[in-house]
Phi, psi and omega in degrees: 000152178269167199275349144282334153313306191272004187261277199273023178272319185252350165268035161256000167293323182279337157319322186098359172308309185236154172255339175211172176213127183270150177219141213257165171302341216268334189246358157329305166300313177327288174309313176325311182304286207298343172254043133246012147309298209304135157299359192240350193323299166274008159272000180247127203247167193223133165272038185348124176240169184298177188060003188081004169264163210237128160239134174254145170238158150262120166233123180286177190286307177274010161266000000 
């Protein structure tokens, strides 16, 4: 994915658009920068799965 996919990937997570977003290993650092810049970084939660791919959730302060 481009650095822009994955930019507008995640803000359809905190929309609530999508509930979770997978991020595969190849694409991981990418995704990193951009989640530890973001202002919400910690409500975007990440699962670890084999192979080094990720599932992020959003959780807002009132869910």
């Amino acid at each position: 994915m481009t650095r822009e996919e994955l930019q507008n990937q995640l803000k359809q997570l905190i929309k609530g658009d999508i509930d979770t977003m997978a991020i595969e290993k190849k694409d991981f650092m990418t995704f990193r920068e951009i989640w530890i810049n973001h202002e919400e970084k910690e409500s975007i939660i990440g699962e670890a799965l084999h192979n080094g791919n990720v599932i992020y959730r959003y959780r807002s302060n009132g869910k």
